Short mmCIF file of C-alpha atoms in Angstrom, two decimals:
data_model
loop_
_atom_site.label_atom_id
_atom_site.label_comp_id
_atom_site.label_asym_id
_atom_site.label_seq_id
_atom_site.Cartn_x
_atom_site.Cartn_y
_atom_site.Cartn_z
CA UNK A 210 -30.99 65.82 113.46
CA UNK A 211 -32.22 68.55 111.25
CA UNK A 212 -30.21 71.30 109.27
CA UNK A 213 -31.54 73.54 111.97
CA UNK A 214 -28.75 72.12 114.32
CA UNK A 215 -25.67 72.80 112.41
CA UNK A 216 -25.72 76.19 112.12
CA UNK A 217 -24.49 76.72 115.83
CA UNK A 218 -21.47 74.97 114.43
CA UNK A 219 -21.67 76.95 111.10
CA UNK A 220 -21.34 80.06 113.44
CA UNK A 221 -18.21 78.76 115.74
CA UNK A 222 -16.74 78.14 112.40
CA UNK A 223 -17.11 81.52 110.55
CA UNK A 224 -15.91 83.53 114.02
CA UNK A 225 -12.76 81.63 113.49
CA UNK A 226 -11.86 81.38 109.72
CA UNK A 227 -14.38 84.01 108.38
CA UNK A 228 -14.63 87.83 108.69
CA UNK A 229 -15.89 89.19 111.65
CA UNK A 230 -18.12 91.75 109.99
CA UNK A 231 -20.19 88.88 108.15
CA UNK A 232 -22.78 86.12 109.00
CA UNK A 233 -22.26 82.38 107.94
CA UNK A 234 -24.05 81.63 104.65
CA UNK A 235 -25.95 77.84 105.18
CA UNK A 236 -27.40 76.32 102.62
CA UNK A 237 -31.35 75.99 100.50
CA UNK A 238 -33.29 74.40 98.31
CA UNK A 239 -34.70 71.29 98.30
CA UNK A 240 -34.58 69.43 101.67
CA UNK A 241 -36.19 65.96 101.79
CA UNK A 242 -34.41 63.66 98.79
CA UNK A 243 -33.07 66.34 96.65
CA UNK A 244 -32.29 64.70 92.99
CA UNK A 245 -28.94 67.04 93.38
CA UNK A 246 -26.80 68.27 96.06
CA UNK A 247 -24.62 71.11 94.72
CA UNK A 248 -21.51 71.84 96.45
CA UNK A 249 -19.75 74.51 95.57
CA UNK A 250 -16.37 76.17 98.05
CA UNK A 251 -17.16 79.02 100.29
CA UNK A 252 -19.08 82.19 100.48
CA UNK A 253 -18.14 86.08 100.42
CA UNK A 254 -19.49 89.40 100.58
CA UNK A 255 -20.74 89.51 97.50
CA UNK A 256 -23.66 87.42 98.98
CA UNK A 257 -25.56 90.31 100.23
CA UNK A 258 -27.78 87.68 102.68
CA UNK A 259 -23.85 87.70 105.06
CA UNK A 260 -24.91 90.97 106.19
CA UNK A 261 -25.61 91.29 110.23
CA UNK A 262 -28.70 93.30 108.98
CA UNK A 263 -30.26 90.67 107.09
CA UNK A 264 -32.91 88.98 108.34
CA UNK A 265 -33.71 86.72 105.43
CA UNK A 266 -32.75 82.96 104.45
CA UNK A 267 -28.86 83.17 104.48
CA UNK A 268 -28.01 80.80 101.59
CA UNK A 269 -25.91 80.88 98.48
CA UNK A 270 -25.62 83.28 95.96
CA UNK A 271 -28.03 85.36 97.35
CA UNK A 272 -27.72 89.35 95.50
CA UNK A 273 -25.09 87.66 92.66
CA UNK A 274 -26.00 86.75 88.79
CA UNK A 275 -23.60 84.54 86.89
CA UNK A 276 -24.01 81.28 89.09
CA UNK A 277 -27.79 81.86 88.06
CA UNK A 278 -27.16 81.12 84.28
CA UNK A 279 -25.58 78.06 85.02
CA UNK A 280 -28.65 76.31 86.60
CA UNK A 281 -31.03 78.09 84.30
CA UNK A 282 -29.55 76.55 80.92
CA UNK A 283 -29.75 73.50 83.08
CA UNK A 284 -33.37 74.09 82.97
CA UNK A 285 -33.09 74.39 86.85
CA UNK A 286 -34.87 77.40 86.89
CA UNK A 287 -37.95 79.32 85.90
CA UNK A 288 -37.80 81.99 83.04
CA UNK A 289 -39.76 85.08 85.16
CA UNK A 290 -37.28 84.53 88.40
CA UNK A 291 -34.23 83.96 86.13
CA UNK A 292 -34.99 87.33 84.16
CA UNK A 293 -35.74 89.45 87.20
CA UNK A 294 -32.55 88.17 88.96
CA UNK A 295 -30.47 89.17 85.78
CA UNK A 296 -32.77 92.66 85.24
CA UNK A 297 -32.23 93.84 89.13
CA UNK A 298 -28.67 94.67 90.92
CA UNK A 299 -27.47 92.90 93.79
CA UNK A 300 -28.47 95.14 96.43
CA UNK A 301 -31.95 95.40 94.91
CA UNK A 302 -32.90 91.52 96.16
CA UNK A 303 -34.81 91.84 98.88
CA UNK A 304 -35.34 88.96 101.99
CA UNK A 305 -38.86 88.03 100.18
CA UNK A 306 -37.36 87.68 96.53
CA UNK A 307 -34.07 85.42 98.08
CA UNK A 308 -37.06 83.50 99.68
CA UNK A 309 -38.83 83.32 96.03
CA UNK A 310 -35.74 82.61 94.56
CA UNK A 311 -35.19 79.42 97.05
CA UNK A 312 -38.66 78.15 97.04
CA UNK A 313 -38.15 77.73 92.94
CA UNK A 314 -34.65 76.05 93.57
CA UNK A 315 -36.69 73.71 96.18
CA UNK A 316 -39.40 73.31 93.34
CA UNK A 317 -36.69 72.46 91.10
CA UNK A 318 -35.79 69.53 93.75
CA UNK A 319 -32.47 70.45 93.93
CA UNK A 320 -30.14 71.69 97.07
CA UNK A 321 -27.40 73.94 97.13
CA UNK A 322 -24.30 74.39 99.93
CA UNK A 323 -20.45 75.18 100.11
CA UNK A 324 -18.27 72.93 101.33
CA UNK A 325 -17.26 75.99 103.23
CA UNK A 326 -19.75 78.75 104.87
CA UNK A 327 -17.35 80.87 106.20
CA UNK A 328 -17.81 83.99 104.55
CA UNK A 329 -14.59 86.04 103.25
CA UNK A 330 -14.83 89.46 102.18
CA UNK A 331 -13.55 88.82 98.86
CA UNK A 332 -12.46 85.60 96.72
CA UNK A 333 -9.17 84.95 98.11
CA UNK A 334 -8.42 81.08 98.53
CA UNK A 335 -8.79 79.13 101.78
CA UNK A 336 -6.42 76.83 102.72
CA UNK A 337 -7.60 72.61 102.61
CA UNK A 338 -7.04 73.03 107.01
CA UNK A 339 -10.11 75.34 106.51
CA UNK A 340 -12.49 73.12 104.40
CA UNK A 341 -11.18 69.83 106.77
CA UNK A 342 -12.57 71.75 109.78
CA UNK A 343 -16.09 71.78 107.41
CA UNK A 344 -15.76 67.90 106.21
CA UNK A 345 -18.48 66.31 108.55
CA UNK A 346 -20.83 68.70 109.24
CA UNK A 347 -21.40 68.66 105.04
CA UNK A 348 -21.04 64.97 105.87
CA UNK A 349 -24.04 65.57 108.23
CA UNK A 350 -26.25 68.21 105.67
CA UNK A 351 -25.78 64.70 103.14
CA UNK A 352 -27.34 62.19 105.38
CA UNK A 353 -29.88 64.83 106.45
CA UNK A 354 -31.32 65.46 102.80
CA UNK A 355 -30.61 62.09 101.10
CA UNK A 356 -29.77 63.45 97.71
CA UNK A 357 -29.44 61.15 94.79
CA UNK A 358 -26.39 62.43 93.36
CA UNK A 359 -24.00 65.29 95.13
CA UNK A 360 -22.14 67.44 92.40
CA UNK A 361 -18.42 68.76 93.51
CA UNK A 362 -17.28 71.85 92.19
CA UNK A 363 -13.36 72.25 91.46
CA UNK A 364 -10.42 70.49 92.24
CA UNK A 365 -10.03 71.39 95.66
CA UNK A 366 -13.66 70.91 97.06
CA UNK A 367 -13.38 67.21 94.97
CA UNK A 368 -10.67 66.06 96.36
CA UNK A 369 -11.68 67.02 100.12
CA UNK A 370 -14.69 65.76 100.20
CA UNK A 371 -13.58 62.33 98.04
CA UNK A 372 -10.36 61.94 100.15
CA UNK A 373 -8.23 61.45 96.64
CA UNK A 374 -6.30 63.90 94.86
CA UNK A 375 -9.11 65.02 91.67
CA UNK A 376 -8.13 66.80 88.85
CA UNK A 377 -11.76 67.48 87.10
CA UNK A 378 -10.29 67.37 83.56
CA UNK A 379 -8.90 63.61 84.54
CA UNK A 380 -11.96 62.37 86.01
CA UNK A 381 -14.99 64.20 84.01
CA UNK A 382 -18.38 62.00 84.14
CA UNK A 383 -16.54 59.82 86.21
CA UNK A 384 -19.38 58.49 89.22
CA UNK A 385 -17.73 58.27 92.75
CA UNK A 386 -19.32 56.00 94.90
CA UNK A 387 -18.58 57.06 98.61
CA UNK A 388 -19.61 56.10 102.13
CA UNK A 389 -21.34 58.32 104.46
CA UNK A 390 -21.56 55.94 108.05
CA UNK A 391 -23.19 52.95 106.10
CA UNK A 392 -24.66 54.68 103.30
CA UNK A 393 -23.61 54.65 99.96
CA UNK A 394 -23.74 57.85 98.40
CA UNK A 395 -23.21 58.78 94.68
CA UNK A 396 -20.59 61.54 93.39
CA UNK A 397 -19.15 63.27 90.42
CA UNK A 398 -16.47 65.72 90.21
CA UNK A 399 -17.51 69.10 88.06
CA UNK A 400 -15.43 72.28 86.64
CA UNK A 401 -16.05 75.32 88.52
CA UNK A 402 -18.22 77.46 86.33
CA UNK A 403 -18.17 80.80 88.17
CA UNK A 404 -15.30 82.95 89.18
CA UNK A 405 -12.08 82.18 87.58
CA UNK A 406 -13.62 79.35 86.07
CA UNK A 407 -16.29 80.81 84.25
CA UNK A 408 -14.47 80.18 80.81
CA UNK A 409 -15.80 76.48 82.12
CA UNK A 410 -19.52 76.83 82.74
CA UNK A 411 -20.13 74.91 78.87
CA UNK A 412 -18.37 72.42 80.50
CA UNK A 413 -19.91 72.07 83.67
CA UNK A 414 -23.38 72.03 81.83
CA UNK A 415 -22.49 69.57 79.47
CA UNK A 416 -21.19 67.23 82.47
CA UNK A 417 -24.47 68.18 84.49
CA UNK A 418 -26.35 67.42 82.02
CA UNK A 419 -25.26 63.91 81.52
CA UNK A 420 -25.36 63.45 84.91
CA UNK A 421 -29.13 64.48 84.93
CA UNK A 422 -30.03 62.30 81.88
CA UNK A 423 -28.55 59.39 84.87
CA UNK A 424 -31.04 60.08 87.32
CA UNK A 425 -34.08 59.49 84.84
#
């Protein structure tokens, strides 16, 4: 199976819990043994890429700027692409600068996803029934890539995807070991660093980063 083949499923999904108006958003980045799988909650329309008119890659964060500081002080990212993302507005990225963008994440060996890619117009919250309906097919994108670690974002996404009630301030640096059919597969639980939880990005970093200084 290849990533390729979920987003049929992706598509069912966002007719029925997304807005009508918008596309799915998938996922990008590094595909074949990532070092990190980022998984963050759901997309909105903020991501210009949910547009019916665009043609591009339709992956996260495409057209925003604060999640971009978070994996650039993680070194994550290259100065030039990191400056022209915060020097241009979001409906200035164009399908071939989203595809730039990507190809440094994938350089980067990272890979980033929601749990949910159902787009919303806005940043209202989505009930756990939502996310459940989501729960294998990320289940699938895991086993496809073969990350080394897979980073949760927030309470809610944690605790979904770890089947345990997580509180990230309880359980920070904490690994989660977690099976995915027979494979083990390694987890940690992060603060949400964008949002209403950008007070936390220092946080998240500093938890990244440890996490990081694990895989070497």
């Amino acid at each position: 199976m290849k990533l390729e083949d979920l987003k049929p499923e992706y598509d069912k999904l966002q007719k029925k819990y997304g807005a009508k108006e918008l596309d799915s958003i998938y996922n990008g980045g590094c595909i074949e043994n990532p070092d990190i799988c980022f998984v963050f909650m759901n997309p909105t329309g903020k991501n210009i890429a949910s547009s019916k008119e665009w043609k591009g890659i339709k992956a996260p964060w495409i057209g925003t700027k604060n999640i971009w500081d978070l994996f650039y002080k993680l070194q994550l990212m290259d100065e030039k692409i990191y400056k022209k993302i915060k020097e241009i507005k979001g409906y200035e990225w164009t399908e071939e600068f989203a595809k730039e963008v990507y190809e440094n994440v994938k350089k980067h060996k990272y890979f980033i996803t929601n749990l949910g890619k159902c787009t919303q117009i806005d940043a209202r919250e989505l009930q756990n029934s939502v996310y459940e309906q989501y729960l294998d097919l990320l289940k699938k994108e895991i086993e496809i890539i073969n990350p080394k670690v897979i980073v949760l974002f927030g309470n809610q996404v944690s605790s979904i995807v770890l089947n345990r009630k997580i509180s990230v301030s309880q359980c920070r640096k904490q690994l989660f070991i977690s099976k995915i059919n027979s494979k083990e597969y390694k987890f940690y639980s992060v603060y949400y660093p964008v949002g209403n939880g950008r007070f936390n990005m220092d946080k998240s970093i500093e938890d990244i980063k440890y996490i990081q200084q694990n895989l070497k």
